PDB file of C-alpha atoms in Angstrom:
ATOM      1  CA  UNK F 113     -10.391  14.414   2.778  1.00  0.00           C
ATOM      2  CA  UNK F 114      -7.852  14.156   0.304  1.00  0.00           C
ATOM      3  CA  UNK F 115      -9.172  12.199  -2.428  1.00  0.00           C
ATOM      4  CA  UNK F 116      -7.141   9.439  -4.985  1.00  0.00           C
ATOM      5  CA  UNK F 117      -9.158   8.089  -7.960  1.00  0.00           C
ATOM      6  CA  UNK F 118      -8.063   5.167 -10.090  1.00  0.00           C
ATOM      7  CA  UNK F 119      -9.477   4.867 -13.627  1.00  0.00           C
ATOM      8  CA  UNK F 120      -9.424   2.134 -15.470  1.00  0.00           C
ATOM      9  CA  UNK F 121     -11.141   0.089 -12.970  1.00  0.00           C
ATOM     10  CA  UNK F 122     -10.735  -3.688 -14.602  1.00  0.00           C
ATOM     11  CA  UNK F 123      -8.733  -3.697 -17.204  1.00  0.00           C
ATOM     12  CA  UNK F 124      -7.975  -6.974 -20.208  1.00  0.00           C
ATOM     13  CA  UNK F 125      -6.100  -6.341 -22.970  1.00  0.00           C
ATOM     14  CA  UNK F 126      -4.705  -8.503 -25.310  1.00  0.00           C
ATOM     15  CA  UNK F 127      -0.170  -8.939 -24.867  1.00  0.00           C
ATOM     16  CA  UNK F 128       0.939  -6.926 -26.618  1.00  0.00           C
ATOM     17  CA  UNK F 129      -1.308  -3.644 -26.841  1.00  0.00           C
ATOM     18  CA  UNK F 130      -1.050  -0.260 -25.332  1.00  0.00           C
ATOM     19  CA  UNK F 131      -2.908   1.178 -22.877  1.00  0.00           C
ATOM     20  CA  UNK F 132      -2.809   3.904 -19.758  1.00  0.00           C
ATOM     21  CA  UNK F 133      -3.729   3.873 -16.399  1.00  0.00           C
ATOM     22  CA  UNK F 134      -4.844   7.336 -14.594  1.00  0.00           C
ATOM     23  CA  UNK F 135      -4.428   7.905 -11.219  1.00  0.00           C
ATOM     24  CA  UNK F 136      -6.058  11.669 -10.372  1.00  0.00           C
ATOM     25  CA  UNK F 137      -5.674  12.794  -6.539  1.00  0.00           C
ATOM     26  CA  UNK F 138      -7.205  16.279  -5.093  1.00  0.00           C
ATOM     27  CA  UNK F 139      -4.671  17.969  -2.885  1.00  0.00           C
ATOM     28  CA  UNK F 140      -1.548  19.108  -3.855  1.00  0.00           C
ATOM     29  CA  UNK F 141       1.208  16.885  -3.051  1.00  0.00           C
ATOM     30  CA  UNK F 142       5.048  16.392  -4.047  1.00  0.00           C
ATOM     31  CA  UNK F 143       5.193  12.188  -4.281  1.00  0.00           C
ATOM     32  CA  UNK F 144       3.758   9.585  -4.827  1.00  0.00           C
ATOM     33  CA  UNK F 145       4.126   5.808  -5.901  1.00  0.00           C
ATOM     34  CA  UNK F 146       3.065   3.107  -8.366  1.00  0.00           C
ATOM     35  CA  UNK F 147       2.645  -0.380  -6.085  1.00  0.00           C
ATOM     36  CA  UNK F 148       1.942  -3.728  -8.459  1.00  0.00           C
ATOM     37  CA  UNK F 149       0.190  -6.185  -6.039  1.00  0.00           C
ATOM     38  CA  UNK F 150      -0.452  -9.919  -7.127  1.00  0.00           C
ATOM     39  CA  UNK F 151      -3.408 -12.097  -5.660  1.00  0.00           C
ATOM     40  CA  UNK F 152      -2.040 -12.786  -1.860  1.00  0.00           C
ATOM     41  CA  UNK F 153       0.541 -11.134  -2.528  1.00  0.00           C
ATOM     42  CA  UNK F 154       1.725  -8.055  -0.625  1.00  0.00           C
ATOM     43  CA  UNK F 155       3.001  -5.191  -1.946  1.00  0.00           C
ATOM     44  CA  UNK F 156       5.816  -4.388  -4.668  1.00  0.00           C
ATOM     45  CA  UNK F 157       7.296  -0.949  -5.122  1.00  0.00           C
ATOM     46  CA  UNK F 158       7.636   0.215  -8.852  1.00  0.00           C
ATOM     47  CA  UNK F 159       7.789   3.787  -8.952  1.00  0.00           C
ATOM     48  CA  UNK F 160       8.450   6.515  -6.997  1.00  0.00           C
ATOM     49  CA  UNK F 161       8.031  10.236  -8.339  1.00  0.00           C
ATOM     50  CA  UNK F 162       8.707  13.238  -6.408  1.00  0.00           C
ATOM     51  CA  UNK F 163       8.930  16.577  -8.683  1.00  0.00           C
ATOM     52  CA  UNK F 164       6.499  18.256 -11.208  1.00  0.00           C
ATOM     53  CA  UNK F 165       7.002  16.569 -15.215  1.00  0.00           C
ATOM     54  CA  UNK F 166       8.762  13.626 -13.195  1.00  0.00           C
ATOM     55  CA  UNK F 167       8.841  10.167 -15.512  1.00  0.00           C
ATOM     56  CA  UNK F 168       9.958   7.597 -15.772  1.00  0.00           C
ATOM     57  CA  UNK F 169      10.185   3.677 -16.637  1.00  0.00           C
ATOM     58  CA  UNK F 170      10.524   0.229 -15.797  1.00  0.00           C
ATOM     59  CA  UNK F 171      10.573  -2.242 -18.382  1.00  0.00           C
ATOM     60  CA  UNK F 172       7.145  -2.571 -20.285  1.00  0.00           C
ATOM     61  CA  UNK F 173       6.269   0.149 -17.557  1.00  0.00           C
ATOM     62  CA  UNK F 174       6.351   4.265 -17.439  1.00  0.00           C
ATOM     63  CA  UNK F 175       5.787   6.615 -14.947  1.00  0.00           C
ATOM     64  CA  UNK F 176       4.579  10.211 -15.346  1.00  0.00           C
ATOM     65  CA  UNK F 177       3.830  12.816 -12.868  1.00  0.00           C
ATOM     66  CA  UNK F 178       1.580  16.449 -12.987  1.00  0.00           C
ATOM     67  CA  UNK F 179       1.653  18.096 -10.019  1.00  0.00           C
ATOM     68  CA  UNK F 180      -0.447  20.873 -11.046  1.00  0.00           C
ATOM     69  CA  UNK F 181      -3.199  18.316 -13.158  1.00  0.00           C
ATOM     70  CA  UNK F 182      -2.972  16.200  -9.906  1.00  0.00           C
ATOM     71  CA  UNK F 183      -2.443  13.468 -12.248  1.00  0.00           C
ATOM     72  CA  UNK F 184      -0.201  10.804 -12.419  1.00  0.00           C
ATOM     73  CA  UNK F 185      -0.234   7.873 -15.735  1.00  0.00           C
ATOM     74  CA  UNK F 186       1.388   4.014 -15.321  1.00  0.00           C
ATOM     75  CA  UNK F 187       1.589   3.140 -19.496  1.00  0.00           C
ATOM     76  CA  UNK F 188       2.366  -0.075 -20.587  1.00  0.00           C
ATOM     77  CA  UNK F 189       4.100  -0.469 -23.500  1.00  0.00           C
ATOM     78  CA  UNK F 190       3.283  -4.092 -25.868  1.00  0.00           C
ATOM     79  CA  UNK F 191       1.693  -6.002 -23.197  1.00  0.00           C
ATOM     80  CA  UNK F 192       2.633  -9.461 -21.591  1.00  0.00           C
ATOM     81  CA  UNK F 193       0.557 -12.124 -19.984  1.00  0.00           C
ATOM     82  CA  UNK F 194       3.684 -11.199 -16.447  1.00  0.00           C
ATOM     83  CA  UNK F 195       1.902  -7.916 -16.609  1.00  0.00           C
ATOM     84  CA  UNK F 196      -1.401  -9.077 -15.328  1.00  0.00           C
ATOM     85  CA  UNK F 197      -1.078  -7.854 -11.273  1.00  0.00           C
ATOM     86  CA  UNK F 198      -3.610  -5.399  -9.802  1.00  0.00           C
ATOM     87  CA  UNK F 199      -1.857  -1.367  -9.406  1.00  0.00           C
ATOM     88  CA  UNK F 200      -2.008   1.289  -7.152  1.00  0.00           C
ATOM     89  CA  UNK F 201      -1.520   4.643  -7.262  1.00  0.00           C
ATOM     90  CA  UNK F 202      -1.124   5.679  -3.141  1.00  0.00           C
ATOM     91  CA  UNK F 203      -0.184   9.933  -2.826  1.00  0.00           C
ATOM     92  CA  UNK F 204       1.582  10.399   0.334  1.00  0.00           C
ATOM     93  CA  UNK F 205       0.344  13.738   2.364  1.00  0.00           C
ATOM     94  CA  UNK F 206       2.189  15.382   5.557  1.00  0.00           C
ATOM     95  CA  UNK F 207       3.718  12.476   7.857  1.00  0.00           C
ATOM     96  CA  UNK F 208       4.366  10.791   5.584  1.00  0.00           C
ATOM     97  CA  UNK F 209       1.466   9.577   5.234  1.00  0.00           C
ATOM     98  CA  UNK F 210      -0.313   7.427   2.357  1.00  0.00           C
ATOM     99  CA  UNK F 211      -3.960   7.385   1.032  1.00  0.00           C
ATOM    100  CA  UNK F 212      -4.212   4.257  -2.008  1.00  0.00           C
ATOM    101  CA  UNK F 213      -6.258   4.360  -5.484  1.00  0.00           C
ATOM    102  CA  UNK F 214      -8.972   1.839  -5.657  1.00  0.00           C
ATOM    103  CA  UNK F 215      -5.919  -0.192  -7.858  1.00  0.00           C
ATOM    104  CA  UNK F 216      -6.445  -0.804 -11.564  1.00  0.00           C
ATOM    105  CA  UNK F 217      -7.006  -4.825 -12.545  1.00  0.00           C
ATOM    106  CA  UNK F 218      -5.303  -5.516 -15.499  1.00  0.00           C
ATOM    107  CA  UNK F 219      -5.196  -8.878 -16.957  1.00  0.00           C
ATOM    108  CA  UNK F 220      -3.164  -9.514 -20.436  1.00  0.00           C
ATOM    109  CA  UNK F 221      -4.823 -12.167 -22.716  1.00  0.00           C
ATOM    110  CA  UNK F 222      -2.796 -14.192 -25.587  1.00  0.00           C
TER     111      UNK F 222
ATOM    112  CA  UNK M 218      15.731  -0.921   0.849  1.00  0.00           C
ATOM    113  CA  UNK M 219      14.221  -2.274   4.686  1.00  0.00           C
ATOM    114  CA  UNK M 220      14.186  -5.880   4.782  1.00  0.00           C
ATOM    115  CA  UNK M 221      10.280  -6.315   6.831  1.00  0.00           C
ATOM    116  CA  UNK M 222       8.586  -9.025   8.468  1.00  0.00           C
ATOM    117  CA  UNK M 223       5.315 -10.161   9.566  1.00  0.00           C
ATOM    118  CA  UNK M 224       3.950 -13.075  11.654  1.00  0.00           C
ATOM    119  CA  UNK M 225       1.830 -14.387  11.849  1.00  0.00           C
ATOM    120  CA  UNK M 226       1.273 -15.125   7.984  1.00  0.00           C
ATOM    121  CA  UNK M 227      -2.050 -15.610   8.207  1.00  0.00           C
ATOM    122  CA  UNK M 228      -4.958 -17.321  11.228  1.00  0.00           C
ATOM    123  CA  UNK M 229      -8.660 -17.828  11.707  1.00  0.00           C
ATOM    124  CA  UNK M 230      -9.552 -16.474  14.350  1.00  0.00           C
ATOM    125  CA  UNK M 231     -13.064 -16.802  16.368  1.00  0.00           C
ATOM    126  CA  UNK M 232     -15.147 -13.516  16.204  1.00  0.00           C
ATOM    127  CA  UNK M 233     -14.756 -12.649  19.914  1.00  0.00           C
ATOM    128  CA  UNK M 234     -10.870 -12.479  20.360  1.00  0.00           C
ATOM    129  CA  UNK M 235      -7.819 -10.329  20.108  1.00  0.00           C
ATOM    130  CA  UNK M 236      -4.812 -11.549  17.889  1.00  0.00           C
ATOM    131  CA  UNK M 237      -1.701  -9.517  18.405  1.00  0.00           C
ATOM    132  CA  UNK M 238       0.354  -9.325  14.627  1.00  0.00           C
ATOM    133  CA  UNK M 239       3.797  -8.677  14.785  1.00  0.00           C
ATOM    134  CA  UNK M 240       6.257  -6.367  12.564  1.00  0.00           C
ATOM    135  CA  UNK M 241       9.790  -6.399  12.483  1.00  0.00           C
ATOM    136  CA  UNK M 242      12.408  -4.836  10.517  1.00  0.00           C
ATOM    137  CA  UNK M 243      16.221  -5.299   9.662  1.00  0.00           C
ATOM    138  CA  UNK M 244      17.428  -2.061  10.482  1.00  0.00           C
ATOM    139  CA  UNK M 245      16.143   1.247  12.488  1.00  0.00           C
ATOM    140  CA  UNK M 246      12.716   2.630  11.183  1.00  0.00           C
ATOM    141  CA  UNK M 247      11.768   5.844  12.749  1.00  0.00           C
ATOM    142  CA  UNK M 248       8.006   5.486  11.087  1.00  0.00           C
ATOM    143  CA  UNK M 249       6.140   2.459  10.990  1.00  0.00           C
ATOM    144  CA  UNK M 250       2.571   1.913   9.418  1.00  0.00           C
ATOM    145  CA  UNK M 251      -0.495  -0.097   9.937  1.00  0.00           C
ATOM    146  CA  UNK M 252      -2.435  -0.617   6.880  1.00  0.00           C
ATOM    147  CA  UNK M 253      -5.657  -2.807   6.246  1.00  0.00           C
ATOM    148  CA  UNK M 254      -6.782  -4.118   3.080  1.00  0.00           C
ATOM    149  CA  UNK M 255     -10.187  -5.281   2.766  1.00  0.00           C
ATOM    150  CA  UNK M 256     -10.709  -8.000   1.105  1.00  0.00           C
ATOM    151  CA  UNK M 257     -10.761  -6.966  -2.514  1.00  0.00           C
ATOM    152  CA  UNK M 258     -10.552  -3.308  -1.827  1.00  0.00           C
ATOM    153  CA  UNK M 259      -7.878  -0.558  -0.998  1.00  0.00           C
ATOM    154  CA  UNK M 260      -5.094   0.373   1.745  1.00  0.00           C
ATOM    155  CA  UNK M 261      -5.914   2.000   4.314  1.00  0.00           C
ATOM    156  CA  UNK M 262      -4.211   3.280   6.876  1.00  0.00           C
ATOM    157  CA  UNK M 263      -4.638   2.875  10.476  1.00  0.00           C
ATOM    158  CA  UNK M 264      -2.179   4.693  12.633  1.00  0.00           C
ATOM    159  CA  UNK M 265       1.439   5.593  12.243  1.00  0.00           C
ATOM    160  CA  UNK M 266       3.744   3.749  15.584  1.00  0.00           C
ATOM    161  CA  UNK M 267       6.504   5.961  15.823  1.00  0.00           C
ATOM    162  CA  UNK M 268       8.581   4.667  18.840  1.00  0.00           C
ATOM    163  CA  UNK M 269       9.334   6.355  22.301  1.00  0.00           C
ATOM    164  CA  UNK M 270       5.270   8.432  21.627  1.00  0.00           C
ATOM    165  CA  UNK M 271       1.701   7.383  21.619  1.00  0.00           C
ATOM    166  CA  UNK M 272       0.232   5.530  17.947  1.00  0.00           C
ATOM    167  CA  UNK M 273      -1.688   8.184  15.967  1.00  0.00           C
ATOM    168  CA  UNK M 274      -4.476   6.844  14.471  1.00  0.00           C
ATOM    169  CA  UNK M 275      -6.514   7.548  10.960  1.00  0.00           C
ATOM    170  CA  UNK M 276     -10.284   8.888  11.452  1.00  0.00           C
ATOM    171  CA  UNK M 277     -12.882   5.948  11.910  1.00  0.00           C
ATOM    172  CA  UNK M 278     -10.095   3.748  13.817  1.00  0.00           C
ATOM    173  CA  UNK M 279      -9.811   3.709  17.817  1.00  0.00           C
ATOM    174  CA  UNK M 280      -6.535   2.177  19.663  1.00  0.00           C
ATOM    175  CA  UNK M 281      -9.192   0.045  21.936  1.00  0.00           C
ATOM    176  CA  UNK M 282     -10.116  -1.576  18.767  1.00  0.00           C
ATOM    177  CA  UNK M 283      -6.696  -1.329  17.192  1.00  0.00           C
ATOM    178  CA  UNK M 284      -3.604  -0.927  20.628  1.00  0.00           C
ATOM    179  CA  UNK M 285      -0.136  -0.671  19.240  1.00  0.00           C
ATOM    180  CA  UNK M 286       3.121  -1.134  20.492  1.00  0.00           C
ATOM    181  CA  UNK M 287       6.459   0.821  19.344  1.00  0.00           C
ATOM    182  CA  UNK M 288       9.180  -0.699  21.741  1.00  0.00           C
ATOM    183  CA  UNK M 289      12.079  -0.158  19.789  1.00  0.00           C
ATOM    184  CA  UNK M 290      13.384   1.010  15.978  1.00  0.00           C
ATOM    185  CA  UNK M 291      12.814  -2.731  13.933  1.00  0.00           C
ATOM    186  CA  UNK M 292       9.407  -3.904  15.501  1.00  0.00           C
ATOM    187  CA  UNK M 293       6.168  -2.673  16.103  1.00  0.00           C
ATOM    188  CA  UNK M 294       2.845  -5.026  17.100  1.00  0.00           C
ATOM    189  CA  UNK M 295      -0.439  -4.101  15.707  1.00  0.00           C
ATOM    190  CA  UNK M 296      -3.059  -5.676  18.036  1.00  0.00           C
ATOM    191  CA  UNK M 297      -7.324  -6.365  16.421  1.00  0.00           C
ATOM    192  CA  UNK M 298      -8.872  -6.479  19.415  1.00  0.00           C
ATOM    193  CA  UNK M 299     -12.526  -8.556  19.794  1.00  0.00           C
ATOM    194  CA  UNK M 300     -13.003  -9.878  16.511  1.00  0.00           C
ATOM    195  CA  UNK M 301     -15.951  -9.669  14.597  1.00  0.00           C
ATOM    196  CA  UNK M 302     -15.920 -11.642  11.133  1.00  0.00           C
ATOM    197  CA  UNK M 303     -15.942  -7.240   9.259  1.00  0.00           C
ATOM    198  CA  UNK M 304     -11.984  -7.964  11.182  1.00  0.00           C
ATOM    199  CA  UNK M 305     -11.217 -10.101   8.219  1.00  0.00           C
ATOM    200  CA  UNK M 306      -9.066  -8.810   6.329  1.00  0.00           C
ATOM    201  CA  UNK M 307      -5.241  -8.637   5.417  1.00  0.00           C
ATOM    202  CA  UNK M 308      -2.791  -6.138   7.583  1.00  0.00           C
ATOM    203  CA  UNK M 309       0.607  -4.753   6.482  1.00  0.00           C
ATOM    204  CA  UNK M 310       2.804  -2.988   8.257  1.00  0.00           C
ATOM    205  CA  UNK M 311       4.979  -0.547   6.547  1.00  0.00           C
ATOM    206  CA  UNK M 312       8.137   1.776   6.940  1.00  0.00           C
ATOM    207  CA  UNK M 313      10.044   4.473   5.012  1.00  0.00           C
ATOM    208  CA  UNK M 314      13.557   3.549   4.506  1.00  0.00           C
ATOM    209  CA  UNK M 315      15.796   4.666   2.132  1.00  0.00           C
ATOM    210  CA  UNK M 316      16.882   2.989  -1.156  1.00  0.00           C
ATOM    211  CA  UNK M 317      19.595   2.205  -3.153  1.00  0.00           C
ATOM    212  CA  UNK M 318      18.481   5.844  -5.610  1.00  0.00           C
ATOM    213  CA  UNK M 319      19.457   7.807  -2.071  1.00  0.00           C
ATOM    214  CA  UNK M 320      15.862   8.464  -1.710  1.00  0.00           C
ATOM    215  CA  UNK M 321      13.389   7.718   0.961  1.00  0.00           C
ATOM    216  CA  UNK M 322      10.656   4.797   0.008  1.00  0.00           C
ATOM    217  CA  UNK M 323       7.944   2.949   1.536  1.00  0.00           C
ATOM    218  CA  UNK M 324       8.121  -0.772   1.867  1.00  0.00           C
ATOM    219  CA  UNK M 325       5.148  -3.158   3.320  1.00  0.00           C
ATOM    220  CA  UNK M 326       6.173  -6.079   4.758  1.00  0.00           C
ATOM    221  CA  UNK M 327       3.950  -8.645   3.045  1.00  0.00           C
ATOM    222  CA  UNK M 328       0.732  -8.733   5.285  1.00  0.00           C
ATOM    223  CA  UNK M 329      -1.344 -11.178   8.353  1.00  0.00           C
ATOM    224  CA  UNK M 330      -4.269 -12.367   6.534  1.00  0.00           C
ATOM    225  CA  UNK M 331      -6.991 -13.015   9.256  1.00  0.00           C
ATOM    226  CA  UNK M 332     -10.339 -14.702   8.548  1.00  0.00           C
ATOM    227  CA  UNK M 333     -12.683 -13.688  11.550  1.00  0.00           C
ATOM    228  CA  UNK M 334     -15.135 -16.856  11.582  1.00  0.00           C
TER     229      UNK M 334
END
């Protein structure tokens, strides 16, 4: 059974600081997603990582994938309040099925 | 990218009743998925719905409780049957579609927030 573990589960940051969210998974996969969810809202796709060593950046967020270590990271640079949300990683397996991590609830304080 | 709509957006239902949730996509897609998000939890896949075949259910989910229809390539329904308070969740449909990058991605609908009293 595939397991996807995120840490930390809760993250409180000050504006302007940097931090990294980790996503570990237990089986081979070549496709990993990062999603953002605001309270009461659906999921917004942030990144799709397709291969080992993939790195993608959008604004203050950067995601990377190490398929050999079965690890993905979401790095936040100079956090701002608007980044406050819950972030999920999800690993794709056969049949395009997604297994989600527990989610990281990020709060950015002024 | 695909634009997905769901109906209803929310509902409050009495235990023992059933609710059918609709998912409409603005383009033809082969695979559609139904996920559940219990309060404060992550998402769990209920089933995969492919047009022209029976839905494939994940461990812990059964057709009698969550019957699914997929009559065409743009539409699917999920019914939550004989509801109990434990069924209170957000139900989301998702599809695989080609993004502007040329690669396929998975997109999620806005969700249906169900409360069972």
